[in-house]
PDB file of C-alpha atoms in Angstrom:
ATOM      1  CA  UNK Z 143     -17.775 -11.188 -17.859  1.00  0.00           C
ATOM      2  CA  UNK Z 144     -19.199  -9.398 -14.820  1.00  0.00           C
ATOM      3  CA  UNK Z 145     -19.932 -12.716 -13.116  1.00  0.00           C
ATOM      4  CA  UNK Z 146     -16.366 -13.880 -13.770  1.00  0.00           C
ATOM      5  CA  UNK Z 147     -14.935 -10.623 -12.392  1.00  0.00           C
ATOM      6  CA  UNK Z 148     -17.130 -11.022  -9.310  1.00  0.00           C
ATOM      7  CA  UNK Z 149     -15.887 -14.570  -8.821  1.00  0.00           C
ATOM      8  CA  UNK Z 150     -12.235 -13.580  -9.221  1.00  0.00           C
ATOM      9  CA  UNK Z 151     -12.525 -10.654  -6.803  1.00  0.00           C
ATOM     10  CA  UNK Z 152     -14.243 -12.813  -4.187  1.00  0.00           C
ATOM     11  CA  UNK Z 153     -11.596 -15.518  -4.549  1.00  0.00           C
ATOM     12  CA  UNK Z 154      -8.832 -12.943  -3.994  1.00  0.00           C
ATOM     13  CA  UNK Z 155     -10.598 -11.452  -0.971  1.00  0.00           C
ATOM     14  CA  UNK Z 156     -11.040 -14.903   0.544  1.00  0.00           C
ATOM     15  CA  UNK Z 157      -7.435 -15.945  -0.116  1.00  0.00           C
ATOM     16  CA  UNK Z 158      -6.114 -12.852   1.670  1.00  0.00           C
ATOM     17  CA  UNK Z 159      -8.257 -13.781   4.661  1.00  0.00           C
ATOM     18  CA  UNK Z 160      -7.182 -17.400   5.047  1.00  0.00           C
ATOM     19  CA  UNK Z 161      -9.277 -19.000   2.320  1.00  0.00           C
ATOM     20  CA  UNK Z 162      -8.029 -21.215  -0.467  1.00  0.00           C
ATOM     21  CA  UNK Z 163      -5.215 -19.692  -2.539  1.00  0.00           C
ATOM     22  CA  UNK Z 164      -6.029 -18.720  -6.108  1.00  0.00           C
ATOM     23  CA  UNK Z 165      -4.702 -21.063  -8.785  1.00  0.00           C
ATOM     24  CA  UNK Z 166      -4.077 -20.294 -12.461  1.00  0.00           C
ATOM     25  CA  UNK Z 167      -6.526 -17.782 -13.887  1.00  0.00           C
ATOM     26  CA  UNK Z 168      -7.914 -18.051 -17.409  1.00  0.00           C
ATOM     27  CA  UNK Z 169      -6.160 -15.705 -19.831  1.00  0.00           C
ATOM     28  CA  UNK Z 170      -9.402 -13.867 -20.597  1.00  0.00           C
ATOM     29  CA  UNK Z 171      -9.809 -13.033 -16.896  1.00  0.00           C
ATOM     30  CA  UNK Z 172      -6.347 -11.466 -16.520  1.00  0.00           C
ATOM     31  CA  UNK Z 173      -6.600  -7.646 -16.744  1.00  0.00           C
ATOM     32  CA  UNK Z 174      -5.453  -6.673 -20.228  1.00  0.00           C
ATOM     33  CA  UNK Z 175      -4.560  -3.070 -19.396  1.00  0.00           C
ATOM     34  CA  UNK Z 176      -4.567  -0.563 -16.539  1.00  0.00           C
ATOM     35  CA  UNK Z 177      -8.259   0.204 -17.018  1.00  0.00           C
ATOM     36  CA  UNK Z 178      -8.983  -3.480 -16.371  1.00  0.00           C
ATOM     37  CA  UNK Z 179      -6.518  -3.519 -13.457  1.00  0.00           C
ATOM     38  CA  UNK Z 180      -8.404  -0.668 -11.823  1.00  0.00           C
ATOM     39  CA  UNK Z 181     -11.764  -2.296 -12.569  1.00  0.00           C
ATOM     40  CA  UNK Z 182     -10.631  -5.385 -10.642  1.00  0.00           C
ATOM     41  CA  UNK Z 183      -9.368  -3.211  -7.783  1.00  0.00           C
ATOM     42  CA  UNK Z 184     -12.732  -1.457  -7.583  1.00  0.00           C
ATOM     43  CA  UNK Z 185     -14.568  -4.773  -7.592  1.00  0.00           C
ATOM     44  CA  UNK Z 186     -12.411  -6.004  -4.697  1.00  0.00           C
ATOM     45  CA  UNK Z 187     -12.996  -2.778  -2.774  1.00  0.00           C
ATOM     46  CA  UNK Z 188     -16.748  -3.119  -3.293  1.00  0.00           C
ATOM     47  CA  UNK Z 189     -16.542  -6.560  -1.694  1.00  0.00           C
ATOM     48  CA  UNK Z 190     -14.517  -5.467   1.335  1.00  0.00           C
ATOM     49  CA  UNK Z 191     -15.775  -2.089   2.439  1.00  0.00           C
ATOM     50  CA  UNK Z 192     -14.718   1.554   2.594  1.00  0.00           C
ATOM     51  CA  UNK Z 193     -11.304   2.883   1.716  1.00  0.00           C
ATOM     52  CA  UNK Z 194      -8.909   3.909   4.470  1.00  0.00           C
ATOM     53  CA  UNK Z 195      -6.412   5.427   2.060  1.00  0.00           C
ATOM     54  CA  UNK Z 196      -4.274   4.661  -0.961  1.00  0.00           C
ATOM     55  CA  UNK Z 197      -0.878   3.417  -2.065  1.00  0.00           C
ATOM     56  CA  UNK Z 198       1.085   5.143  -4.806  1.00  0.00           C
ATOM     57  CA  UNK Z 199       4.737   5.330  -5.802  1.00  0.00           C
ATOM     58  CA  UNK Z 200       6.068   8.865  -5.467  1.00  0.00           C
ATOM     59  CA  UNK Z 201       9.008   9.874  -7.617  1.00  0.00           C
ATOM     60  CA  UNK Z 202       8.689   7.096 -10.169  1.00  0.00           C
ATOM     61  CA  UNK Z 203       8.895   7.471 -13.942  1.00  0.00           C
ATOM     62  CA  UNK Z 204       5.813   7.773 -16.110  1.00  0.00           C
ATOM     63  CA  UNK Z 205       2.217   7.701 -14.902  1.00  0.00           C
ATOM     64  CA  UNK Z 206       1.932   6.383 -11.349  1.00  0.00           C
ATOM     65  CA  UNK Z 207       0.339   3.048 -10.537  1.00  0.00           C
ATOM     66  CA  UNK Z 208      -1.915   3.102  -7.512  1.00  0.00           C
ATOM     67  CA  UNK Z 209      -4.502   1.248  -5.468  1.00  0.00           C
ATOM     68  CA  UNK Z 210      -7.044   2.053  -2.784  1.00  0.00           C
ATOM     69  CA  UNK Z 211      -6.495   0.239   0.520  1.00  0.00           C
ATOM     70  CA  UNK Z 212      -9.474  -1.012   2.548  1.00  0.00           C
ATOM     71  CA  UNK Z 213      -9.962   0.644   5.934  1.00  0.00           C
ATOM     72  CA  UNK Z 214      -9.865  -2.751   7.666  1.00  0.00           C
ATOM     73  CA  UNK Z 215      -6.289  -3.319   6.474  1.00  0.00           C
ATOM     74  CA  UNK Z 216      -4.922  -0.350   8.447  1.00  0.00           C
ATOM     75  CA  UNK Z 217      -3.504  -0.944  11.925  1.00  0.00           C
ATOM     76  CA  UNK Z 218      -1.916   1.131  14.668  1.00  0.00           C
ATOM     77  CA  UNK Z 219       1.723   0.978  15.679  1.00  0.00           C
ATOM     78  CA  UNK Z 220       2.581  -2.192  17.613  1.00  0.00           C
ATOM     79  CA  UNK Z 221      -0.304  -4.203  16.183  1.00  0.00           C
ATOM     80  CA  UNK Z 222      -0.275  -7.996  16.240  1.00  0.00           C
ATOM     81  CA  UNK Z 223      -1.061  -9.478  12.836  1.00  0.00           C
ATOM     82  CA  UNK Z 224      -1.766 -13.045  11.738  1.00  0.00           C
ATOM     83  CA  UNK Z 225       0.937 -13.353   9.081  1.00  0.00           C
ATOM     84  CA  UNK Z 226       0.145 -16.973   8.266  1.00  0.00           C
ATOM     85  CA  UNK Z 227      -3.589 -16.453   7.776  1.00  0.00           C
ATOM     86  CA  UNK Z 228      -3.087 -13.397   5.586  1.00  0.00           C
ATOM     87  CA  UNK Z 229      -0.109 -14.923   3.742  1.00  0.00           C
ATOM     88  CA  UNK Z 230       2.354 -12.074   4.297  1.00  0.00           C
ATOM     89  CA  UNK Z 231       5.558 -12.656   2.349  1.00  0.00           C
ATOM     90  CA  UNK Z 232       7.296  -9.255   2.190  1.00  0.00           C
ATOM     91  CA  UNK Z 233       7.485  -6.240   4.510  1.00  0.00           C
ATOM     92  CA  UNK Z 234       8.124  -2.722   3.269  1.00  0.00           C
ATOM     93  CA  UNK Z 235       8.989   0.510   5.062  1.00  0.00           C
ATOM     94  CA  UNK Z 236       7.273   3.562   3.615  1.00  0.00           C
ATOM     95  CA  UNK Z 237       6.715   7.256   4.186  1.00  0.00           C
ATOM     96  CA  UNK Z 238       3.009   7.774   4.863  1.00  0.00           C
ATOM     97  CA  UNK Z 239       0.999  10.982   4.957  1.00  0.00           C
ATOM     98  CA  UNK Z 240      -2.255  11.459   6.840  1.00  0.00           C
ATOM     99  CA  UNK Z 241      -4.783  13.910   5.471  1.00  0.00           C
ATOM    100  CA  UNK Z 242      -6.333  16.548   7.683  1.00  0.00           C
ATOM    101  CA  UNK Z 243      -8.682  17.756   4.936  1.00  0.00           C
ATOM    102  CA  UNK Z 244     -10.369  16.312   1.859  1.00  0.00           C
ATOM    103  CA  UNK Z 245      -8.418  16.490  -1.403  1.00  0.00           C
ATOM    104  CA  UNK Z 246     -11.081  16.798  -4.072  1.00  0.00           C
ATOM    105  CA  UNK Z 247     -11.835  19.116  -6.948  1.00  0.00           C
ATOM    106  CA  UNK Z 248      -8.940  21.204  -8.212  1.00  0.00           C
ATOM    107  CA  UNK Z 249      -5.724  20.143  -6.484  1.00  0.00           C
ATOM    108  CA  UNK Z 250      -2.228  21.577  -6.845  1.00  0.00           C
ATOM    109  CA  UNK Z 251       0.977  21.233  -4.850  1.00  0.00           C
ATOM    110  CA  UNK Z 252      -0.048  24.004  -2.463  1.00  0.00           C
ATOM    111  CA  UNK Z 253      -3.467  22.532  -1.667  1.00  0.00           C
ATOM    112  CA  UNK Z 254      -1.961  19.050  -1.333  1.00  0.00           C
ATOM    113  CA  UNK Z 255       0.636  20.348   1.106  1.00  0.00           C
ATOM    114  CA  UNK Z 256      -2.016  22.174   3.118  1.00  0.00           C
ATOM    115  CA  UNK Z 257      -4.189  19.049   3.320  1.00  0.00           C
ATOM    116  CA  UNK Z 258      -1.465  16.929   4.934  1.00  0.00           C
ATOM    117  CA  UNK Z 259      -1.922  16.819   8.689  1.00  0.00           C
ATOM    118  CA  UNK Z 260       1.069  14.632   9.538  1.00  0.00           C
ATOM    119  CA  UNK Z 261       3.848  12.380   8.254  1.00  0.00           C
ATOM    120  CA  UNK Z 262       4.359   8.856   9.603  1.00  0.00           C
ATOM    121  CA  UNK Z 263       6.648   5.850   9.230  1.00  0.00           C
ATOM    122  CA  UNK Z 264       4.612   2.900   7.975  1.00  0.00           C
ATOM    123  CA  UNK Z 265       4.982  -0.806   7.327  1.00  0.00           C
ATOM    124  CA  UNK Z 266       3.196  -2.359   4.388  1.00  0.00           C
ATOM    125  CA  UNK Z 267       2.832  -6.127   4.382  1.00  0.00           C
ATOM    126  CA  UNK Z 268       2.601  -7.751   0.962  1.00  0.00           C
ATOM    127  CA  UNK Z 269       0.207 -10.670   0.858  1.00  0.00           C
ATOM    128  CA  UNK Z 270       0.312 -13.574  -1.570  1.00  0.00           C
ATOM    129  CA  UNK Z 271      -3.141 -15.004  -2.374  1.00  0.00           C
ATOM    130  CA  UNK Z 272      -1.815 -17.069  -5.291  1.00  0.00           C
ATOM    131  CA  UNK Z 273      -0.751 -20.709  -5.508  1.00  0.00           C
ATOM    132  CA  UNK Z 274       2.248 -19.635  -7.615  1.00  0.00           C
ATOM    133  CA  UNK Z 275       2.973 -15.919  -7.341  1.00  0.00           C
ATOM    134  CA  UNK Z 276       5.974 -16.070  -9.664  1.00  0.00           C
ATOM    135  CA  UNK Z 277       3.768 -17.458 -12.437  1.00  0.00           C
ATOM    136  CA  UNK Z 278       0.965 -14.931 -11.829  1.00  0.00           C
ATOM    137  CA  UNK Z 279       0.750 -12.186 -14.484  1.00  0.00           C
ATOM    138  CA  UNK Z 280       1.798  -8.755 -13.237  1.00  0.00           C
ATOM    139  CA  UNK Z 281      -1.536  -7.137 -14.144  1.00  0.00           C
ATOM    140  CA  UNK Z 282      -3.355  -9.673 -11.988  1.00  0.00           C
ATOM    141  CA  UNK Z 283      -1.087  -8.847  -9.056  1.00  0.00           C
ATOM    142  CA  UNK Z 284      -1.707  -5.142  -9.644  1.00  0.00           C
ATOM    143  CA  UNK Z 285      -5.445  -5.764  -9.775  1.00  0.00           C
ATOM    144  CA  UNK Z 286      -5.169  -7.536  -6.426  1.00  0.00           C
ATOM    145  CA  UNK Z 287      -4.819  -4.102  -4.767  1.00  0.00           C
ATOM    146  CA  UNK Z 288      -1.128  -4.250  -5.708  1.00  0.00           C
ATOM    147  CA  UNK Z 289      -0.724  -7.220  -3.338  1.00  0.00           C
ATOM    148  CA  UNK Z 290      -1.576  -5.152  -0.274  1.00  0.00           C
ATOM    149  CA  UNK Z 291      -2.111  -7.249   2.830  1.00  0.00           C
ATOM    150  CA  UNK Z 292      -1.932  -4.692   5.641  1.00  0.00           C
ATOM    151  CA  UNK Z 293      -0.532  -1.295   6.628  1.00  0.00           C
ATOM    152  CA  UNK Z 294       0.748  -0.454  10.106  1.00  0.00           C
ATOM    153  CA  UNK Z 295       1.010   3.283  10.764  1.00  0.00           C
ATOM    154  CA  UNK Z 296       3.589   4.600  13.223  1.00  0.00           C
ATOM    155  CA  UNK Z 297       3.483   7.767  15.335  1.00  0.00           C
ATOM    156  CA  UNK Z 298       3.419  11.175  13.671  1.00  0.00           C
ATOM    157  CA  UNK Z 299       6.820  12.736  12.989  1.00  0.00           C
ATOM    158  CA  UNK Z 300       7.894  16.357  13.309  1.00  0.00           C
ATOM    159  CA  UNK Z 301       6.980  18.445  10.278  1.00  0.00           C
ATOM    160  CA  UNK Z 302      10.673  19.227   9.824  1.00  0.00           C
ATOM    161  CA  UNK Z 303      11.032  15.823   8.149  1.00  0.00           C
ATOM    162  CA  UNK Z 304       9.649  17.279   4.940  1.00  0.00           C
ATOM    163  CA  UNK Z 305      13.056  18.720   4.092  1.00  0.00           C
ATOM    164  CA  UNK Z 306      14.822  15.451   4.932  1.00  0.00           C
ATOM    165  CA  UNK Z 307      12.717  12.774   3.230  1.00  0.00           C
ATOM    166  CA  UNK Z 308      14.921  12.499   0.137  1.00  0.00           C
ATOM    167  CA  UNK Z 309      17.989  11.530   2.195  1.00  0.00           C
ATOM    168  CA  UNK Z 310      16.101   9.742   4.940  1.00  0.00           C
ATOM    169  CA  UNK Z 311      17.980   6.870   6.580  1.00  0.00           C
ATOM    170  CA  UNK Z 312      15.462   4.009   6.520  1.00  0.00           C
ATOM    171  CA  UNK Z 313      15.982   0.471   7.786  1.00  0.00           C
ATOM    172  CA  UNK Z 314      13.902  -2.679   8.076  1.00  0.00           C
ATOM    173  CA  UNK Z 315      14.597  -5.134  10.882  1.00  0.00           C
ATOM    174  CA  UNK Z 316      13.356  -8.667  11.451  1.00  0.00           C
ATOM    175  CA  UNK Z 317      13.581 -10.017  15.015  1.00  0.00           C
ATOM    176  CA  UNK Z 318      15.990  -7.162  15.938  1.00  0.00           C
ATOM    177  CA  UNK Z 319      18.407  -7.861  13.055  1.00  0.00           C
ATOM    178  CA  UNK Z 320      18.624  -5.238  10.298  1.00  0.00           C
ATOM    179  CA  UNK Z 321      17.539  -6.792   7.011  1.00  0.00           C
ATOM    180  CA  UNK Z 322      18.194  -3.803   4.762  1.00  0.00           C
ATOM    181  CA  UNK Z 323      18.774  -0.063   4.950  1.00  0.00           C
ATOM    182  CA  UNK Z 324      18.802   2.813   2.447  1.00  0.00           C
ATOM    183  CA  UNK Z 325      19.461   6.546   2.560  1.00  0.00           C
ATOM    184  CA  UNK Z 326      17.707   7.881  -0.546  1.00  0.00           C
ATOM    185  CA  UNK Z 327      14.149   8.136  -1.785  1.00  0.00           C
ATOM    186  CA  UNK Z 328      11.448  10.439  -3.087  1.00  0.00           C
ATOM    187  CA  UNK Z 329      11.630  14.067  -1.978  1.00  0.00           C
ATOM    188  CA  UNK Z 330       8.759  16.129  -0.610  1.00  0.00           C
ATOM    189  CA  UNK Z 331       7.943  17.610  -4.025  1.00  0.00           C
ATOM    190  CA  UNK Z 332       7.656  14.066  -5.420  1.00  0.00           C
ATOM    191  CA  UNK Z 333       5.175  13.171  -2.681  1.00  0.00           C
ATOM    192  CA  UNK Z 334       3.088  16.275  -3.368  1.00  0.00           C
ATOM    193  CA  UNK Z 335       3.140  15.565  -7.106  1.00  0.00           C
ATOM    194  CA  UNK Z 336       1.904  12.034  -6.436  1.00  0.00           C
ATOM    195  CA  UNK Z 337      -1.026  13.414  -4.432  1.00  0.00           C
ATOM    196  CA  UNK Z 338      -1.842  15.968  -7.140  1.00  0.00           C
ATOM    197  CA  UNK Z 339      -2.079  13.122  -9.671  1.00  0.00           C
ATOM    198  CA  UNK Z 340      -3.900  10.772  -7.296  1.00  0.00           C
ATOM    199  CA  UNK Z 341      -6.642  13.141  -6.113  1.00  0.00           C
ATOM    200  CA  UNK Z 342      -8.659  13.351  -9.381  1.00  0.00           C
ATOM    201  CA  UNK Z 343      -7.940   9.711 -10.175  1.00  0.00           C
ATOM    202  CA  UNK Z 344      -9.270   8.578  -6.795  1.00  0.00           C
ATOM    203  CA  UNK Z 345     -12.330  10.824  -7.059  1.00  0.00           C
ATOM    204  CA  UNK Z 346     -13.148   9.548 -10.548  1.00  0.00           C
ATOM    205  CA  UNK Z 347     -13.010   5.961  -9.292  1.00  0.00           C
ATOM    206  CA  UNK Z 348     -15.409   6.651  -6.428  1.00  0.00           C
ATOM    207  CA  UNK Z 349     -12.843   6.525  -3.616  1.00  0.00           C
ATOM    208  CA  UNK Z 350     -11.908  10.201  -3.106  1.00  0.00           C
ATOM    209  CA  UNK Z 351      -9.150  11.305  -0.768  1.00  0.00           C
ATOM    210  CA  UNK Z 352     -10.776  12.182   2.552  1.00  0.00           C
ATOM    211  CA  UNK Z 353      -9.617  13.709   5.819  1.00  0.00           C
ATOM    212  CA  UNK Z 354      -8.267  11.021   8.128  1.00  0.00           C
ATOM    213  CA  UNK Z 355      -7.072   8.740   5.344  1.00  0.00           C
ATOM    214  CA  UNK Z 356      -3.460   7.576   5.112  1.00  0.00           C
ATOM    215  CA  UNK Z 357      -1.561   7.388   1.829  1.00  0.00           C
ATOM    216  CA  UNK Z 358       1.628   5.333   1.610  1.00  0.00           C
ATOM    217  CA  UNK Z 359       4.064   6.662  -0.969  1.00  0.00           C
ATOM    218  CA  UNK Z 360       6.198   3.706  -2.072  1.00  0.00           C
ATOM    219  CA  UNK Z 361       8.592   1.226  -0.531  1.00  0.00           C
ATOM    220  CA  UNK Z 362      11.884   2.690   0.700  1.00  0.00           C
ATOM    221  CA  UNK Z 363      12.986  -0.760   1.850  1.00  0.00           C
ATOM    222  CA  UNK Z 364      11.418  -4.135   0.994  1.00  0.00           C
ATOM    223  CA  UNK Z 365      12.646  -7.656   1.744  1.00  0.00           C
ATOM    224  CA  UNK Z 366      11.118 -11.137   2.126  1.00  0.00           C
ATOM    225  CA  UNK Z 367       9.930 -11.834   5.668  1.00  0.00           C
ATOM    226  CA  UNK Z 368      10.569 -15.530   6.014  1.00  0.00           C
ATOM    227  CA  UNK Z 369       9.225 -16.483   9.435  1.00  0.00           C
ATOM    228  CA  UNK Z 370      10.059 -13.207  11.201  1.00  0.00           C
ATOM    229  CA  UNK Z 371       7.901 -12.398  14.193  1.00  0.00           C
ATOM    230  CA  UNK Z 372       9.021  -8.902  15.182  1.00  0.00           C
ATOM    231  CA  UNK Z 373       9.108  -6.412  12.309  1.00  0.00           C
ATOM    232  CA  UNK Z 374      10.382  -2.862  12.719  1.00  0.00           C
ATOM    233  CA  UNK Z 375      10.835   0.021  10.335  1.00  0.00           C
ATOM    234  CA  UNK Z 376      13.096   2.844  11.415  1.00  0.00           C
ATOM    235  CA  UNK Z 377      13.535   6.402  10.187  1.00  0.00           C
ATOM    236  CA  UNK Z 378      16.579   6.804  12.425  1.00  0.00           C
ATOM    237  CA  UNK Z 379      16.168   9.651  14.896  1.00  0.00           C
ATOM    238  CA  UNK Z 380      12.850  10.597  13.309  1.00  0.00           C
ATOM    239  CA  UNK Z 381      10.848   7.632  14.547  1.00  0.00           C
ATOM    240  CA  UNK Z 382       9.942   3.955  14.257  1.00  0.00           C
ATOM    241  CA  UNK Z 383       7.014   1.677  13.472  1.00  0.00           C
ATOM    242  CA  UNK Z 384       6.651  -1.944  14.506  1.00  0.00           C
ATOM    243  CA  UNK Z 385       4.364  -4.955  14.367  1.00  0.00           C
ATOM    244  CA  UNK Z 386       4.282  -8.476  15.754  1.00  0.00           C
ATOM    245  CA  UNK Z 387       3.519 -11.255  13.292  1.00  0.00           C
ATOM    246  CA  UNK Z 388       2.051 -14.526  14.540  1.00  0.00           C
ATOM    247  CA  UNK Z 389       2.533 -17.769  12.624  1.00  0.00           C
TER     248      UNK Z 389
END
């Protein structure tokens, strides 16, 4: 089973980096539960390198679903990304937090708040390493680092945004045309609660939350990219993040 998990993780890593897309996977190799999902994520991380942060949905119902994100999938604002090679299919605008201190051991809302150095607009690019994504079981997509392809982190925003995140006006634009906009989302308490849950989970899995890492907290806006070249996420007057996608 270990050899098969190794082979699957390497195939997914390769497909995200321009290699052959992954075809149908044998039923016995599809993660059966969240423990198996996270085992596949860890195997992929072991094959790529260190973690640069995590993704988690803040404000959702039930236990969060999360994934570490490799450090080499983080990029600075204005980055140029090879969308064709990495098979980007969807862009998402997210609220990201950057840690100024480690979050390990006993964590509560107060220690999580104190550990956050800054808040940023971010773009997450969803990659599709599969021949037929629609036919791919959900647990396999979750095991594939929740389909993460890349994260572009925008400039830090004033700390005053903490009181405004729940009613934040967020928009996603492709080639200067607004694709979608929303004005509601997780509040600051939701984001802190997500970090409180994530910290022991991440530490137990061997990828603890460290100073300098960036955690994205769930898509505020997400739409298919098509062949868009210029992608921009906007938080209105609070700030923007952008990337150029080559094809």
